[in-house]
Coordinates of C-alpha atoms in Angstrom, one line a residue:
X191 CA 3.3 -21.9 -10.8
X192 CA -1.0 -22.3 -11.6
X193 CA -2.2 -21.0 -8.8
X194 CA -3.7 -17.8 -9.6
X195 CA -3.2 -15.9 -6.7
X196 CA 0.6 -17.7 -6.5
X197 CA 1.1 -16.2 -10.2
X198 CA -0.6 -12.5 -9.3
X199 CA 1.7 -12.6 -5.3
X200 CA 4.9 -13.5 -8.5
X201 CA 3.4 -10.4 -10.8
X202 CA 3.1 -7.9 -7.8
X203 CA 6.6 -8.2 -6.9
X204 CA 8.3 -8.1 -10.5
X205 CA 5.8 -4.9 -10.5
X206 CA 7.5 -3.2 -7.7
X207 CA 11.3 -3.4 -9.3
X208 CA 9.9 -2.6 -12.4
X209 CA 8.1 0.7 -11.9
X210 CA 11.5 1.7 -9.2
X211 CA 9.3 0.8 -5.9
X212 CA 11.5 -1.3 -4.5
X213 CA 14.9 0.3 -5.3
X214 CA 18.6 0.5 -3.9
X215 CA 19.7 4.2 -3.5
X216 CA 22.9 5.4 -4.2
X217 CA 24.3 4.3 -0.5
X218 CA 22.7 0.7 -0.7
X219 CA 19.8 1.5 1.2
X220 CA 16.4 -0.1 -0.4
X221 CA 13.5 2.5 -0.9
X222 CA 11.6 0.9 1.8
X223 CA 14.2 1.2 4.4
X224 CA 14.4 3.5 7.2
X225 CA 17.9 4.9 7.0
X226 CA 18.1 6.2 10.7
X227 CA 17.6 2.3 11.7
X228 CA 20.3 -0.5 11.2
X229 CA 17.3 -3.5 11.9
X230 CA 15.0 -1.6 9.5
X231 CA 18.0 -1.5 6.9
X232 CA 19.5 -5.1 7.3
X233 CA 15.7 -6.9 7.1
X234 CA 14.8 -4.9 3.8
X235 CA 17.9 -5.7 2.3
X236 CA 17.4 -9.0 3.2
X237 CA 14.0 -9.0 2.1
X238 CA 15.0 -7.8 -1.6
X239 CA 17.9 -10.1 -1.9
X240 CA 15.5 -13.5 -1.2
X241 CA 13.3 -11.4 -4.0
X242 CA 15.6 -10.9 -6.5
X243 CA 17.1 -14.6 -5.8
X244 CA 13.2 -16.1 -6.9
X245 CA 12.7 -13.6 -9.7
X246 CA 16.1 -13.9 -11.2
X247 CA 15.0 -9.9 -11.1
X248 CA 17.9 -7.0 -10.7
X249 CA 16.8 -4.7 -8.1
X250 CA 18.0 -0.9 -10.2
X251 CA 19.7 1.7 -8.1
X252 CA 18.2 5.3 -8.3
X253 CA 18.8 8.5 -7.0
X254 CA 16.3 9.5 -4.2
X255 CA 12.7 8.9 -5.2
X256 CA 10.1 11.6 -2.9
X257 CA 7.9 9.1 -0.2
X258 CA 4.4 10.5 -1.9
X259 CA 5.8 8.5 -5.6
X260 CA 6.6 5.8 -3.7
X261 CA 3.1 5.8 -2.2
X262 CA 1.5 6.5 -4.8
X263 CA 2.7 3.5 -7.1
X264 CA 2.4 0.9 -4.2
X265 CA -1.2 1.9 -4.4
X266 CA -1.7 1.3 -7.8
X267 CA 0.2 -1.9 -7.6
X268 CA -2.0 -2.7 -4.0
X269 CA -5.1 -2.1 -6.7
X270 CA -3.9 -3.9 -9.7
X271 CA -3.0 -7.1 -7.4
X272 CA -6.5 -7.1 -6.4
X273 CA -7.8 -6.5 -9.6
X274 CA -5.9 -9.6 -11.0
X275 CA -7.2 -11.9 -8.2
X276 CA -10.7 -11.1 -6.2
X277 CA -12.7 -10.7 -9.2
X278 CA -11.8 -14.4 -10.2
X279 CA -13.1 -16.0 -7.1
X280 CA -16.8 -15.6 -8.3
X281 CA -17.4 -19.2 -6.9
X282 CA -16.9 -18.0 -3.1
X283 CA -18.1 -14.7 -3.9
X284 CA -20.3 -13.9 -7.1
X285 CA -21.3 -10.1 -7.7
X286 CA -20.2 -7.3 -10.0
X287 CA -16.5 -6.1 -8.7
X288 CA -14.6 -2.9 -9.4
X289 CA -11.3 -2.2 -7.5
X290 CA -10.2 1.5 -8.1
X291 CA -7.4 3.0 -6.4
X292 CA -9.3 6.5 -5.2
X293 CA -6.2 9.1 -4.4
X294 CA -7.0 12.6 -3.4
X295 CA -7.7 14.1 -6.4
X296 CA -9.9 11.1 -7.6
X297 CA -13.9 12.4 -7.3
X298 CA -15.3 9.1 -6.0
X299 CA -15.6 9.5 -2.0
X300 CA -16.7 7.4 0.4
X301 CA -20.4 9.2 0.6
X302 CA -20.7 7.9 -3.5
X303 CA -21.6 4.5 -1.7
X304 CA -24.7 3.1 0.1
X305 CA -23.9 2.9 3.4
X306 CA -22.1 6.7 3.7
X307 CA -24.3 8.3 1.5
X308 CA -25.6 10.4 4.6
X309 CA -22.4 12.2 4.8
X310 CA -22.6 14.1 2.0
X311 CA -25.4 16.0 3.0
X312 CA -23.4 16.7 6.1
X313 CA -20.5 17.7 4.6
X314 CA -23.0 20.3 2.5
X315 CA -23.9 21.5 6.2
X316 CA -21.0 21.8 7.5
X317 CA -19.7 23.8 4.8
X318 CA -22.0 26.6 4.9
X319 CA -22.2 26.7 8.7
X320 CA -19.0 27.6 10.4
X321 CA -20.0 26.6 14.3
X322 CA -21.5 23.2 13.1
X323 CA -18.5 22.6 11.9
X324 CA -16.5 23.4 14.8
X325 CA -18.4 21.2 16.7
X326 CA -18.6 18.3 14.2
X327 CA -15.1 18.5 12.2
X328 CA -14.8 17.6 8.9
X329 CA -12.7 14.2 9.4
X330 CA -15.6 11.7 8.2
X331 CA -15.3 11.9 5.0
X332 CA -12.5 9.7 4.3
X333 CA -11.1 8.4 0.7
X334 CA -9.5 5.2 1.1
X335 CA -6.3 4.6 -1.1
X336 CA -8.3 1.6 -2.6
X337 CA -11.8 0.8 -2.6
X338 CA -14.0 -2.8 -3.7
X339 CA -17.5 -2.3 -4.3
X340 CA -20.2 -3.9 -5.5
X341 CA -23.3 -3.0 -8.1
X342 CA -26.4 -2.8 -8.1
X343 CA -28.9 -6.0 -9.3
X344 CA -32.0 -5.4 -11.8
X345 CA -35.3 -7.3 -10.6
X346 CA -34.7 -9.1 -13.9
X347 CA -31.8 -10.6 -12.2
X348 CA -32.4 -11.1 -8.8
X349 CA -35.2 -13.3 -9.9
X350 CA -33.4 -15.1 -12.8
X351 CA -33.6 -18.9 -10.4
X352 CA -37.0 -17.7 -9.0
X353 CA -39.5 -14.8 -8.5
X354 CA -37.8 -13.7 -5.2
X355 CA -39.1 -10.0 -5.5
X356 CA -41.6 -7.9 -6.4
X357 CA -43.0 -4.5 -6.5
X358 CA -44.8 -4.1 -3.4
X359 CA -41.3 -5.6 -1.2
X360 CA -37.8 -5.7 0.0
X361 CA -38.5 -1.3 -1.4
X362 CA -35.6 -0.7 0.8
X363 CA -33.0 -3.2 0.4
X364 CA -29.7 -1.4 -0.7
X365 CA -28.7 -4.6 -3.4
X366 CA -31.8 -3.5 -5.2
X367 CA -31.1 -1.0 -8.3
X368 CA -35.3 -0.1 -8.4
X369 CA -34.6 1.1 -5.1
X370 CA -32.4 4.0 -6.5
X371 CA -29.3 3.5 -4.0
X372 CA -25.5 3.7 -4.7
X373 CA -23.3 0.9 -4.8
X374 CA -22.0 -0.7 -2.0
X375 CA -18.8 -0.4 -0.5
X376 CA -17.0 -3.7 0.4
X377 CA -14.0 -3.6 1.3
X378 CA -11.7 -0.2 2.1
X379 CA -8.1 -0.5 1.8
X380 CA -5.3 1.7 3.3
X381 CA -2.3 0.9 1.0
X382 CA 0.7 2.7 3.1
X383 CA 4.0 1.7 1.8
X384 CA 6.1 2.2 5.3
X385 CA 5.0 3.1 8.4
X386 CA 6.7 6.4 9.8
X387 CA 5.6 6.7 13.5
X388 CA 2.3 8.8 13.4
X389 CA 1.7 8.3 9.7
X390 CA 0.3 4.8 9.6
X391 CA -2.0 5.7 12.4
X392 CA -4.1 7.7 10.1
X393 CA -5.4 4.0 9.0
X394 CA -6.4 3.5 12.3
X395 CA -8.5 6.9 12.3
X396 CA -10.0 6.4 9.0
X397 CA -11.2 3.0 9.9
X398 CA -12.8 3.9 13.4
X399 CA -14.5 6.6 11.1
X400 CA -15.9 4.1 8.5
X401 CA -17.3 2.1 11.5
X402 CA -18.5 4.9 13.4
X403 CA -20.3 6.5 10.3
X404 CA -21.6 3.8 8.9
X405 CA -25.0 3.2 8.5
X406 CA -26.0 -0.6 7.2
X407 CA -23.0 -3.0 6.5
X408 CA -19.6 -2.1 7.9
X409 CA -17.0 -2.7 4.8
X410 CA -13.9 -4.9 5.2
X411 CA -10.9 -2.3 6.8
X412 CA -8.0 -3.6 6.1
X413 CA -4.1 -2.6 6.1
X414 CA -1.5 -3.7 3.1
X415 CA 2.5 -2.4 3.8
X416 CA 5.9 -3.2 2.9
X417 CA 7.4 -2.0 5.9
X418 CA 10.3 -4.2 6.9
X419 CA 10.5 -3.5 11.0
X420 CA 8.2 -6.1 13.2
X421 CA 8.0 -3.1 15.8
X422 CA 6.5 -0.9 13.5
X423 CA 4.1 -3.0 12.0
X424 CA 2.7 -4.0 15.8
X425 CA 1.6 -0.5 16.4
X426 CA -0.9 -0.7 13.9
X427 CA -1.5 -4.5 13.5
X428 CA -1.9 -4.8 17.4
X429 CA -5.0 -4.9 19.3
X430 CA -8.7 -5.3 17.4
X431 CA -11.9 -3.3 17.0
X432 CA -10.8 -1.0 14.3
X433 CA -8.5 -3.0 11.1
X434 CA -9.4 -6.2 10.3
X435 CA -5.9 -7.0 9.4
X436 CA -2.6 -5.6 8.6
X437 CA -0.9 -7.5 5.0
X438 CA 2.4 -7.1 4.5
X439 CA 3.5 -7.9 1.0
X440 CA 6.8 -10.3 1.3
X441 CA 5.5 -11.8 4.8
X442 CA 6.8 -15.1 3.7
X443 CA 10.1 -13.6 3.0
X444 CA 9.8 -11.0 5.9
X445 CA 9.9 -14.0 8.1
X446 CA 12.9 -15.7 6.7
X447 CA 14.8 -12.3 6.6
X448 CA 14.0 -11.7 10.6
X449 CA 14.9 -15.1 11.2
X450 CA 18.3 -14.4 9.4
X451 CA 19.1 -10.6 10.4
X452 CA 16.8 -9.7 13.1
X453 CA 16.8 -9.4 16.6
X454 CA 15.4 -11.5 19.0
X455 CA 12.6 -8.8 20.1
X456 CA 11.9 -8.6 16.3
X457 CA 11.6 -12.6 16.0
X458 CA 9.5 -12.8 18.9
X459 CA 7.0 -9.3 18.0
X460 CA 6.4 -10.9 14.3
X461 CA 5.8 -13.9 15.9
X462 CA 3.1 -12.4 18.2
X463 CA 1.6 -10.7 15.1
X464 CA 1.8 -14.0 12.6
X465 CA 0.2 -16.8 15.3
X466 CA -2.3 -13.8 16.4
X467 CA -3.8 -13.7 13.1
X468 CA -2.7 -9.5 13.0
X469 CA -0.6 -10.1 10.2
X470 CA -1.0 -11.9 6.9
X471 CA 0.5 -12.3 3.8
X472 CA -0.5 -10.3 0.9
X473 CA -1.7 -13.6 -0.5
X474 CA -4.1 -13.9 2.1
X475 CA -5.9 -10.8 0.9
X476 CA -8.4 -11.9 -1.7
X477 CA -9.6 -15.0 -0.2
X478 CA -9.9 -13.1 3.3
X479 CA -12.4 -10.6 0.8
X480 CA -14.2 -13.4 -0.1
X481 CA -15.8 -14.0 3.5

């Protein structure tokens, strides 16, 4: 296995039994599962046995782990995959990467970047004046569960090949360190472990607010999950305009397991979502940053 992204996909998943993400609790139900749901139950099980069949890997039974742990770690797992792999691919994308998972108590937020830098001087407004914020809310400034973004280039750099810049142009370009801007953000990533009905439409509103707010480039928006049930994962992955795409982390295994376990509705929904491009492997992810 040489591939780097084949060996990071390998690394991700030994990840998740090691730090108890993917677990069996005390009735044989894995952590990912939703235990009022027989499909959601016999796909994840299936999912985990296929797992543990490639990585020779013994899935560890636990007592009850809370949802925000569980959360928590698939983020930093989300983060760490990326770390492993987009930084590599400085032949289809060159630049200065740093992949941080940002968490609520983390003090990077979205207005610490170039293109939402505006909103923290409307956050300051808001905050001192009640009816303003009434009328404006206080839902645009979002922290993603992971961010990508890009420095800054010195002049010294930008014109290592050639003299491409000088003082008296391109004052305003954002790339530009002289011009005394923040880094970019590329690429926003919701890392949401399952999708419990209204939870995983929170993605949905933090992306329309990270196109709506924008000013200059829109970032990537994108989804990564392990939730097992096809059904689930069409009510966010369906339709466009808001995520660029949902990634599951097993979908190669996802597929076999639905094929083996599922229903036909679920066959026929992750089929919808696979050939329609809503749905991609985890795999997909870095290469899909690169564009």
């Amino acid at each position: 296995m040489d591939a780097l992204i084949a060996r990071a996909r390998f690394h991700f998943h030994e990840q998740l039994f090691e730090t108890n993400t993917l677990t069996l609790t005390v009735a044989d139900v894995v952590s990912n599962a939703d235990t009022s749901s027989r499909g959601s139950k016999a796909i994840s099980r299936k999912i985990v046995d296929i797992l543990v069949n490639e990585h020779h890997h013994t899935v560890n039974q636990v007592d009850k782990i809370s949802g925000q742990t569980l959360g928590k770690q698939f983020e930093m797992l989300t983060m760490q995959f990326l770390q492993e792999t987009f930084p590599q691919l400085q032949n289809l994308r060159p630049g200065r990467w740093t992949i941080l998972q940002l968490g609520n108590n983390n003090k990077l937020k979205t207005s610490d970047f170039a293109q939402y830098e505006h909103l923290a001087y409307l956050s300051a407004l808001t905050a001192q004046n009640a009816q303003l914020a009434a009328s404006l809310g206080n839902d645009y400034l979002v922290a993603p569960d992971v961010v990508v973004y890009r420095d800054l280039y010195g002049d010294g750099e930008i014109n290592e090949l050639q003299c491409v810049v000088d003082a008296d142009i391109s004052r305003m370009a954002d790339i530009r360190r002289a011009n005394g801007g923040k880094p970019l953000l590329h690429a926003s990533v919701s890392a949401k472990y399952t999708m419990r009905s209204d939870r995983a439409q929170n993605s949905r509103t933090e992306a329309l607010n990270l196109i709506r707010n924008r000013k200059g480039h829109l970032p990537h928006i994108v989804v990564v999950t392990a939730e097992p049930m096809p059904n689930r994962l069409a009510s966010l992955a369906l339709g466009t305009g808001d995520i660029d795409c949902v990634y599951h982390f097993a979908l190669y295994e996802l597929m076999r397991a639905v094929e083996e376990v599922g229903s036909e509705d679920a066959v026929e929904t992750l089929e919808t979502l696979v050939q329609g491009k809503r749905l991609k492997d985890i795999s997909d992810l870095p290469l899909d940053l690169s564009v």
